[in-house]
PDB file of C-alpha atoms and ligand atoms in Angstrom:
ATOM      1  CA  MET A   1      15.159  -2.528   5.020  1.00 97.00           C
ATOM      2  CA  HIS A   2      15.539  -0.183   2.103  1.00 97.00           C
ATOM      3  CA  LEU A   3      12.263   0.756   0.427  1.00 97.00           C
ATOM      4  CA  THR A   4      11.510   2.237  -2.922  1.00 98.00           C
ATOM      5  CA  VAL A   5       7.984   3.490  -3.500  1.00 98.00           C
ATOM      6  CA  LEU A   6       7.567   2.778  -7.196  1.00 98.00           C
ATOM      7  CA  GLY A   7       4.101   4.255  -7.651  1.00 98.00           C
ATOM      8  CA  THR A   8       1.654   6.435  -5.727  1.00 98.00           C
ATOM      9  CA  ARG A   9      -1.269   6.871  -8.101  1.00 98.00           C
ATOM     10  CA  GLY A  10      -4.602   5.309  -7.230  1.00 98.00           C
ATOM     11  CA  GLU A  11      -7.153   4.053  -9.704  1.00 96.00           C
ATOM     12  CA  VAL A  12      -7.839   7.491 -11.203  1.00 97.00           C
ATOM     13  CA  GLU A  13      -7.509   9.246 -14.560  1.00 96.00           C
ATOM     14  CA  GLU A  14      -5.521  12.080 -13.017  1.00 97.00           C
ATOM     15  CA  SER A  15      -1.757  12.029 -13.164  1.00 96.00           C
ATOM     16  CA  ALA A  16       1.200  14.234 -12.240  1.00 97.00           C
ATOM     17  CA  PRO A  17       4.958  13.877 -12.763  1.00 95.00           C
ATOM     18  CA  SER A  18       5.700  12.393  -9.337  1.00 96.00           C
ATOM     19  CA  HIS A  19       2.395  10.604  -8.971  1.00 98.00           C
ATOM     20  CA  SER A  20       1.829   8.866 -12.292  1.00 98.00           C
ATOM     21  CA  ARG A  21       2.489   5.198 -11.642  1.00 98.00           C
ATOM     22  CA  HIS A  22       0.232   2.662 -10.015  1.00 98.00           C
ATOM     23  CA  SER A  23       1.000   0.706  -6.864  1.00 98.00           C
ATOM     24  CA  GLY A  24       4.363  -0.911  -6.188  1.00 98.00           C
ATOM     25  CA  ILE A  25       6.612  -1.099  -3.113  1.00 98.00           C
ATOM     26  CA  LEU A  26      10.078  -2.581  -3.534  1.00 98.00           C
ATOM     27  CA  ILE A  27      12.018  -3.884  -0.537  1.00 98.00           C
ATOM     28  CA  ASP A  28      15.815  -4.219  -0.760  1.00 98.00           C
ATOM     29  CA  GLY A  29      15.507  -4.480  -4.539  1.00 97.00           C
ATOM     30  CA  THR A  30      14.171  -8.032  -4.251  1.00 98.00           C
ATOM     31  CA  LEU A  31      10.641  -8.234  -2.825  1.00 98.00           C
ATOM     32  CA  LEU A  32       7.919  -6.430  -4.749  1.00 98.00           C
ATOM     33  CA  PHE A  33       4.525  -5.692  -3.214  1.00 98.00           C
ATOM     34  CA  ASP A  34       1.887  -5.019  -5.885  1.00 98.00           C
ATOM     35  CA  ILE A  35       2.683  -4.703  -9.547  1.00 98.00           C
ATOM     36  CA  GLY A  36       0.522  -1.881 -10.812  1.00 98.00           C
ATOM     37  CA  GLU A  37       2.766  -1.334 -13.844  1.00 98.00           C
ATOM     38  CA  LYS A  38       4.191  -3.956 -16.163  1.00 97.00           C
ATOM     39  CA  GLU A  39       7.532  -2.109 -16.249  1.00 97.00           C
ATOM     40  CA  TYR A  40       8.153  -3.052 -12.583  1.00 98.00           C
ATOM     41  CA  LEU A  41       9.117  -6.474 -13.942  1.00 97.00           C
ATOM     42  CA  ASP A  42      12.245  -4.832 -15.401  1.00 97.00           C
ATOM     43  CA  ILE A  43      13.556  -4.558 -11.829  1.00 97.00           C
ATOM     44  CA  ARG A  44      13.688  -8.379 -11.769  1.00 97.00           C
ATOM     45  CA  PRO A  45      12.281  -8.896  -8.256  1.00 98.00           C
ATOM     46  CA  ASP A  46      12.683 -12.383  -6.765  1.00 98.00           C
ATOM     47  CA  HIS A  47       9.126 -12.562  -5.434  1.00 98.00           C
ATOM     48  CA  ILE A  48       5.927 -10.585  -5.900  1.00 98.00           C
ATOM     49  CA  PHE A  49       3.158 -10.234  -3.325  1.00 98.00           C
ATOM     50  CA  ILE A  50      -0.182  -8.840  -4.438  1.00 98.00           C
ATOM     51  CA  THR A  51      -2.578  -7.182  -2.009  1.00 98.00           C
ATOM     52  CA  HIS A  52      -5.610  -7.833  -4.263  1.00 98.00           C
ATOM     53  CA  LEU A  53      -6.487  -8.566  -7.851  1.00 98.00           C
ATOM     54  CA  HIS A  54      -7.495  -5.073  -8.993  1.00 98.00           C
ATOM     55  CA  PRO A  55      -5.620  -3.906 -12.105  1.00 98.00           C
ATOM     56  CA  ASP A  56      -3.955  -0.904 -10.421  1.00 98.00           C
ATOM     57  CA  HIS A  57      -2.223  -3.465  -8.134  1.00 98.00           C
ATOM     58  CA  ALA A  58      -1.959  -6.360 -10.594  1.00 98.00           C
ATOM     59  CA  PHE A  59      -1.490  -5.018 -14.149  1.00 97.00           C
ATOM     60  CA  PHE A  60      -2.031  -8.462 -15.721  1.00 97.00           C
ATOM     61  CA  ILE A  61      -5.741  -8.441 -14.867  1.00 96.00           C
ATOM     62  CA  THR A  62      -6.366  -6.083 -17.781  1.00 96.00           C
ATOM     63  CA  ASP A  63      -3.116  -6.569 -19.742  1.00 94.00           C
ATOM     64  CA  PRO A  64      -2.413 -10.303 -19.939  1.00 91.00           C
ATOM     65  CA  ALA A  65       1.326 -10.891 -20.193  1.00 90.00           C
ATOM     66  CA  PRO A  66       3.585 -13.611 -18.874  1.00 90.00           C
ATOM     67  CA  VAL A  67       5.291 -13.029 -15.521  1.00 94.00           C
ATOM     68  CA  ASP A  68       8.194 -15.366 -14.744  1.00 93.00           C
ATOM     69  CA  VAL A  69       8.504 -14.361 -11.091  1.00 96.00           C
ATOM     70  CA  PRO A  70       6.709 -16.292  -8.309  1.00 97.00           C
ATOM     71  CA  MET A  71       3.593 -14.363  -7.301  1.00 98.00           C
ATOM     72  CA  TYR A  72       1.517 -14.735  -4.157  1.00 98.00           C
ATOM     73  CA  GLY A  73      -1.806 -13.205  -3.221  1.00 98.00           C
ATOM     74  CA  PRO A  74      -4.869 -13.557  -0.979  1.00 98.00           C
ATOM     75  CA  GLU A  75      -6.506 -15.812  -3.584  1.00 98.00           C
ATOM     76  CA  ALA A  76      -5.300 -17.982  -6.440  1.00 98.00           C
ATOM     77  CA  TYR A  77      -5.351 -16.702 -10.028  1.00 97.00           C
ATOM     78  CA  GLU A  78      -4.622 -18.687 -13.149  1.00 95.00           C
ATOM     79  CA  ASP A  79      -4.450 -17.123 -16.602  1.00 93.00           C
ATOM     80  CA  THR A  80      -1.384 -16.061 -18.563  1.00 91.00           C
ATOM     81  CA  VAL A  81       0.129 -15.777 -15.084  1.00 95.00           C
ATOM     82  CA  THR A  82      -0.184 -17.798 -11.903  1.00 97.00           C
ATOM     83  CA  VAL A  83      -0.793 -16.295  -8.497  1.00 98.00           C
ATOM     84  CA  THR A  84      -0.466 -18.712  -5.590  1.00 98.00           C
ATOM     85  CA  MET A  85      -2.771 -18.249  -2.646  1.00 98.00           C
ATOM     86  CA  MET A  86      -0.898 -17.352   0.524  1.00 97.00           C
ATOM     87  CA  ASN A  87      -2.728 -17.437   3.833  1.00 94.00           C
ATOM     88  CA  ALA A  88       0.089 -18.115   6.291  1.00 98.00           C
ATOM     89  CA  PRO A  89       3.458 -16.475   7.029  1.00 98.00           C
ATOM     90  CA  VAL A  90       6.391 -17.400   4.778  1.00 97.00           C
ATOM     91  CA  SER A  91      10.119 -17.066   5.410  1.00 97.00           C
ATOM     92  CA  LEU A  92      12.327 -16.080   2.509  1.00 97.00           C
ATOM     93  CA  GLY A  93      15.978 -15.701   3.465  1.00 97.00           C
ATOM     94  CA  PRO A  94      16.119 -13.000   6.161  1.00 98.00           C
ATOM     95  CA  TYR A  95      12.474 -11.941   5.641  1.00 98.00           C
ATOM     96  CA  THR A  96       9.249 -13.121   7.209  1.00 98.00           C
ATOM     97  CA  ILE A  97       6.150 -12.055   5.321  1.00 98.00           C
ATOM     98  CA  THR A  98       2.796 -12.362   7.070  1.00 98.00           C
ATOM     99  CA  PRO A  99      -0.450 -11.837   5.150  1.00 98.00           C
ATOM    100  CA  ILE A 100      -3.224 -10.129   7.127  1.00 98.00           C
ATOM    101  CA  PRO A 101      -6.834 -10.169   5.823  1.00 98.00           C
ATOM    102  CA  THR A 102      -8.266  -6.729   5.080  1.00 98.00           C
ATOM    103  CA  HIS A 103     -11.653  -5.256   4.139  1.00 97.00           C
ATOM    104  CA  HIS A 104     -11.739  -3.498   0.761  1.00 98.00           C
ATOM    105  CA  SER A 105     -13.722  -5.177  -2.049  1.00 97.00           C
ATOM    106  CA  LYS A 106     -16.846  -7.293  -2.384  1.00 95.00           C
ATOM    107  CA  LEU A 107     -15.511  -9.145  -5.440  1.00 94.00           C
ATOM    108  CA  VAL A 108     -11.892  -9.922  -4.610  1.00 97.00           C
ATOM    109  CA  ARG A 109     -10.078 -10.925  -1.449  1.00 98.00           C
ATOM    110  CA  SER A 110      -7.520  -8.511  -0.062  1.00 98.00           C
ATOM    111  CA  ALA A 111      -4.552  -8.684   2.285  1.00 98.00           C
ATOM    112  CA  ALA A 112      -2.019  -6.434   3.941  1.00 98.00           C
ATOM    113  CA  TYR A 113       1.538  -7.700   4.337  1.00 98.00           C
ATOM    114  CA  LEU A 114       3.668  -7.422   7.436  1.00 98.00           C
ATOM    115  CA  VAL A 115       7.346  -7.728   6.536  1.00 98.00           C
ATOM    116  CA  ARG A 116      10.023  -8.370   9.121  1.00 98.00           C
ATOM    117  CA  ARG A 117      13.773  -8.497   8.718  1.00 98.00           C
ATOM    118  CA  GLY A 118      15.596  -8.851  12.037  1.00 97.00           C
ATOM    119  CA  GLU A 119      14.381  -6.045  14.294  1.00 96.00           C
ATOM    120  CA  GLU A 120      12.878  -4.033  11.450  1.00 97.00           C
ATOM    121  CA  SER A 121       9.288  -4.218  10.297  1.00 98.00           C
ATOM    122  CA  LEU A 122       6.793  -2.605   7.988  1.00 98.00           C
ATOM    123  CA  LEU A 123       3.134  -3.033   7.147  1.00 98.00           C
ATOM    124  CA  TYR A 124       1.842  -2.422   3.618  1.00 98.00           C
ATOM    125  CA  THR A 125      -1.936  -2.498   3.468  1.00 98.00           C
ATOM    126  CA  GLY A 126      -2.978  -1.929  -0.144  1.00 98.00           C
ATOM    127  CA  ASP A 127      -6.480  -0.443  -0.507  1.00 98.00           C
ATOM    128  CA  LEU A 128      -8.219  -0.405   2.811  1.00 98.00           C
ATOM    129  CA  ILE A 129     -11.387   0.008   4.792  1.00 98.00           C
ATOM    130  CA  TRP A 130     -10.270  -1.708   7.977  1.00 97.00           C
ATOM    131  CA  ILE A 131      -8.322  -4.552   9.562  1.00 98.00           C
ATOM    132  CA  ASN A 132     -10.135  -6.619  12.178  1.00 98.00           C
ATOM    133  CA  ARG A 133      -9.030  -6.056  15.748  1.00 98.00           C
ATOM    134  CA  GLU A 134      -8.060  -9.714  16.162  1.00 98.00           C
ATOM    135  CA  PHE A 135      -5.092  -9.087  13.827  1.00 98.00           C
ATOM    136  CA  HIS A 136      -3.818  -5.830  15.356  1.00 98.00           C
ATOM    137  CA  HIS A 137      -1.404  -7.609  17.697  1.00 98.00           C
ATOM    138  CA  LEU A 138       0.554  -8.752  14.634  1.00 98.00           C
ATOM    139  CA  PHE A 139       1.702  -5.173  13.966  1.00 98.00           C
ATOM    140  CA  ASP A 140       1.963  -3.907  17.532  1.00 98.00           C
ATOM    141  CA  PRO A 141       4.453  -2.315  17.185  1.00 97.00           C
ATOM    142  CA  VAL A 142       5.653  -1.770  13.613  1.00 98.00           C
ATOM    143  CA  ASP A 143       8.343   0.640  12.348  1.00 97.00           C
ATOM    144  CA  LEU A 144       6.403   1.942   9.367  1.00 98.00           C
ATOM    145  CA  VAL A 145       2.909   1.670   7.881  1.00 98.00           C
ATOM    146  CA  ILE A 146       2.296   2.273   4.176  1.00 98.00           C
ATOM    147  CA  THR A 147      -1.372   2.705   3.396  1.00 98.00           C
ATOM    148  CA  ASP A 148      -4.231   3.984   1.228  1.00 98.00           C
ATOM    149  CA  GLY A 149      -4.471   7.681   0.282  1.00 98.00           C
ATOM    150  CA  SER A 150      -7.562   7.364  -1.914  1.00 98.00           C
ATOM    151  CA  LEU A 151      -9.755   9.756   0.066  1.00 98.00           C
ATOM    152  CA  ILE A 152      -9.064  12.680   2.380  1.00 98.00           C
ATOM    153  CA  ARG A 153     -12.461  12.993   3.950  1.00 97.00           C
ATOM    154  CA  LYS A 154     -13.248  11.346   7.255  1.00 97.00           C
ATOM    155  CA  GLY A 155     -15.320   8.216   6.740  1.00 97.00           C
ATOM    156  CA  GLY A 156     -13.959   7.748   3.227  1.00 97.00           C
ATOM    157  CA  ARG A 157     -16.409   6.070   0.881  1.00 97.00           C
ATOM    158  CA  ILE A 158     -17.686   2.783   2.223  1.00 97.00           C
ATOM    159  CA  ARG A 159     -20.674   0.907   0.883  1.00 97.00           C
ATOM    160  CA  ARG A 160     -22.436  -2.255   1.963  1.00 97.00           C
ATOM    161  CA  ASP A 161     -23.554  -4.950  -0.458  1.00 96.00           C
ATOM    162  CA  ALA A 162     -27.282  -5.393   0.103  1.00 95.00           C
ATOM    163  CA  GLU A 163     -27.218  -9.168  -0.384  1.00 94.00           C
ATOM    164  CA  THR A 164     -24.073 -10.258   1.380  1.00 94.00           C
ATOM    165  CA  GLY A 165     -23.564  -7.406   3.825  1.00 94.00           C
ATOM    166  CA  THR A 166     -19.948  -7.137   2.661  1.00 95.00           C
ATOM    167  CA  LEU A 167     -18.407  -3.700   3.091  1.00 96.00           C
ATOM    168  CA  TYR A 168     -16.430  -2.296   0.189  1.00 97.00           C
ATOM    169  CA  GLY A 169     -14.580   0.910  -0.681  1.00 97.00           C
ATOM    170  CA  HIS A 170     -11.886   2.920   1.070  1.00 97.00           C
ATOM    171  CA  SER A 171     -11.601   4.582   4.448  1.00 97.00           C
ATOM    172  CA  GLY A 172     -10.504   8.200   4.648  1.00 98.00           C
ATOM    173  CA  ILE A 173      -6.932   9.181   5.431  1.00 98.00           C
ATOM    174  CA  PRO A 174      -7.937  10.540   8.881  1.00 97.00           C
ATOM    175  CA  ASP A 175      -9.536   7.170   9.716  1.00 98.00           C
ATOM    176  CA  LEU A 176      -6.386   5.305   8.727  1.00 98.00           C
ATOM    177  CA  VAL A 177      -4.145   7.617  10.769  1.00 98.00           C
ATOM    178  CA  ARG A 178      -6.417   6.933  13.739  1.00 97.00           C
ATOM    179  CA  LEU A 179      -6.286   3.160  13.058  1.00 98.00           C
ATOM    180  CA  PHE A 180      -2.494   2.922  12.837  1.00 98.00           C
ATOM    181  CA  ALA A 181      -1.223   5.682  15.145  1.00 97.00           C
ATOM    182  CA  PRO A 182      -1.350   3.414  18.253  1.00 97.00           C
ATOM    183  CA  PHE A 183       1.021   0.915  16.603  1.00 98.00           C
ATOM    184  CA  THR A 184       3.654   2.972  14.804  1.00 97.00           C
ATOM    185  CA  SER A 185       5.507   6.270  14.737  1.00 95.00           C
ATOM    186  CA  ARG A 186       5.451   6.656  10.947  1.00 96.00           C
ATOM    187  CA  ILE A 187       2.646   6.399   8.401  1.00 97.00           C
ATOM    188  CA  LEU A 188       3.284   6.851   4.689  1.00 98.00           C
ATOM    189  CA  PHE A 189       0.406   7.380   2.259  1.00 98.00           C
ATOM    190  CA  VAL A 190       0.383   6.088  -1.318  1.00 98.00           C
ATOM    191  CA  HIS A 191      -2.430   5.355  -3.849  1.00 98.00           C
ATOM    192  CA  PHE A 192      -3.794   8.868  -4.204  1.00 98.00           C
ATOM    193  CA  GLY A 193      -7.291   9.614  -5.404  1.00 98.00           C
ATOM    194  CA  SER A 194      -8.556  12.529  -7.526  1.00 98.00           C
ATOM    195  CA  TRP A 195      -8.652  14.897  -4.551  1.00 98.00           C
ATOM    196  CA  PHE A 196      -4.842  14.778  -4.292  1.00 98.00           C
ATOM    197  CA  TYR A 197      -4.250  16.011  -7.838  1.00 98.00           C
ATOM    198  CA  GLU A 198      -6.302  19.193  -7.459  1.00 98.00           C
ATOM    199  CA  ASP A 199      -3.507  20.875  -5.497  1.00 97.00           C
ATOM    200  CA  ILE A 200      -0.665  18.499  -4.754  1.00 97.00           C
ATOM    201  CA  ASP A 201       1.338  20.778  -2.453  1.00 97.00           C
ATOM    202  CA  ALA A 202      -1.750  21.546  -0.376  1.00 97.00           C
ATOM    203  CA  ALA A 203      -2.650  17.854  -0.310  1.00 98.00           C
ATOM    204  CA  ARG A 204       0.803  16.891   0.975  1.00 96.00           C
ATOM    205  CA  GLU A 205       0.573  19.497   3.706  1.00 95.00           C
ATOM    206  CA  LYS A 206      -2.881  18.337   4.689  1.00 96.00           C
ATOM    207  CA  ILE A 207      -1.610  14.767   5.084  1.00 96.00           C
ATOM    208  CA  ALA A 208       1.450  15.806   7.095  1.00 94.00           C
ATOM    209  CA  ALA A 209      -0.730  17.936   9.406  1.00 95.00           C
ATOM    210  CA  LEU A 210      -2.891  14.927  10.312  1.00 94.00           C
ATOM    211  CA  GLY A 211       0.121  13.345  11.966  1.00 92.00           C
ATOM    212  CA  GLU A 212       0.544  16.232  14.382  1.00 90.00           C
ATOM    213  CA  GLU A 213      -2.948  15.618  15.709  1.00 87.00           C
ATOM    214  CA  TYR A 214      -2.029  12.036  16.663  1.00 90.00           C
ATOM    215  CA  GLY A 215       1.638  12.534  17.530  1.00 92.00           C
ATOM    216  CA  VAL A 216       2.932  10.447  14.643  1.00 95.00           C
ATOM    217  CA  SER A 217       5.000  11.311  11.594  1.00 96.00           C
ATOM    218  CA  VAL A 218       2.745  11.190   8.521  1.00 97.00           C
ATOM    219  CA  ARG A 219       3.771  11.809   4.910  1.00 97.00           C
ATOM    220  CA  ALA A 220       2.547  11.601   1.351  1.00 97.00           C
ATOM    221  CA  ALA A 221       4.908   9.475  -0.753  1.00 97.00           C
ATOM    222  CA  HIS A 222       5.905  10.199  -4.357  1.00 97.00           C
ATOM    223  CA  ASP A 223       6.930   7.899  -7.190  1.00 98.00           C
ATOM    224  CA  GLY A 224      10.553   6.888  -6.702  1.00 97.00           C
ATOM    225  CA  MET A 225      10.708   7.854  -3.009  1.00 96.00           C
ATOM    226  CA  GLU A 226      13.384   5.925  -1.126  1.00 96.00           C
ATOM    227  CA  LEU A 227      13.520   5.386   2.606  1.00 95.00           C
ATOM    228  CA  GLU A 228      14.813   3.096   5.336  1.00 96.00           C
ATOM    229  CA  THR A 229      12.596   1.276   7.806  1.00 95.00           C
ATOM    230  CA  ALA A 230      15.217   1.977  10.491  1.00 89.00           C
ATOM    231  CA  ASP A 231      14.873   5.777  10.184  1.00 88.00           C
ATOM    232  CA  PRO A 232      12.982   7.134  13.192  1.00 82.00           C
ATOM    233  CA  VAL A 233      11.394   9.976  11.174  1.00 82.00           C
ATOM    234  CA  PHE A 234      10.822  10.734   7.526  1.00 85.00           C
ATOM    235  CA  PRO A 235      13.779  12.412   5.801  1.00 71.00           C
ATOM    236  CA  ARG A 236      13.691  16.198   5.767  1.00 63.00           C
ATOM    237  CA  GLY A 237      12.635  18.122   2.694  1.00 54.00           C
ATOM    238  CA  GLN A 238      10.580  15.245   1.366  1.00 48.00           C
ATOM    239  CA  SER A 239       7.569  17.428   0.716  1.00 47.00           C
ATOM    240  CA  SER A 240       9.412  19.689  -1.747  1.00 43.00           C
ATOM    241  CA  LEU A 241      10.720  16.845  -3.912  1.00 46.00           C
ATOM    242  CA  SER A 242       7.519  16.432  -5.878  1.00 42.00           C
ATOM    243  CA  ARG A 243       8.015  19.796  -7.572  1.00 39.00           C
ATOM    244  CA  PHE A 244      11.225  18.551  -9.155  1.00 40.00           C
ATOM    245  CA  GLY A 245       9.949  15.254 -10.404  1.00 39.00           C
ATOM    246  CA  GLY A 246      11.025  13.377  -7.267  1.00 36.00           C
TER     247      GLY A 246
HETATM  248 ZN1   ZN B   1      -8.700  -1.993  -5.018  1.00 65.36          ZN
HETATM  249 ZN1   ZN B   2      -6.280   0.409  -5.829  1.00 65.36          ZN
END
């Protein structure tokens, strides 16, 4: 599968030339995962899958506008647009898309998506605290994991709702490398938080170094990054692209 990372900016004020757009992962030019920017509609995807109804993943939450592409998500939504709840795998042409429940918010449901095409597979998690162990077999193994770069510190920022006990927030990048390293050889981070924008080159190096510790290839993505799920490692020279507008 051919991937284009459309956006790598988390829900922050900060921005930089190669990290200015909100979440969006495009597969083979036809399946779009998250629509953090309205302009992603210009690509004319055939289907849109939303990890959760936060505006940096679903622009229409704060900017109501019609969307004439079928949209699916972990819960239904009905306004100027319709999101259909999806809680079981679907087959679309050569693709099988499996939603996997995730922990992230106390107000909205969230899901990761496992996408398979023939022998190739990828997991896109959206914002993430954790995925329950009972679901890990679904992505054991997976060619590529694309996940949440909100926070660099171990433990991330996780809170517990006093009334319901629901956990919400984001895990740290080291926690997510530890979670996914047993299942994949490549982990790509998107959705960067404020920490990333303080010194982008240093941040990219910090992320890449975490992979060495676990024996996996780990990278920070940039807006417009293209890659193949079949590649065994990330393309060379990726880390220098950001300086030239990627
Ligand atoms: Zn979120
Ligand atoms: Zn987010």
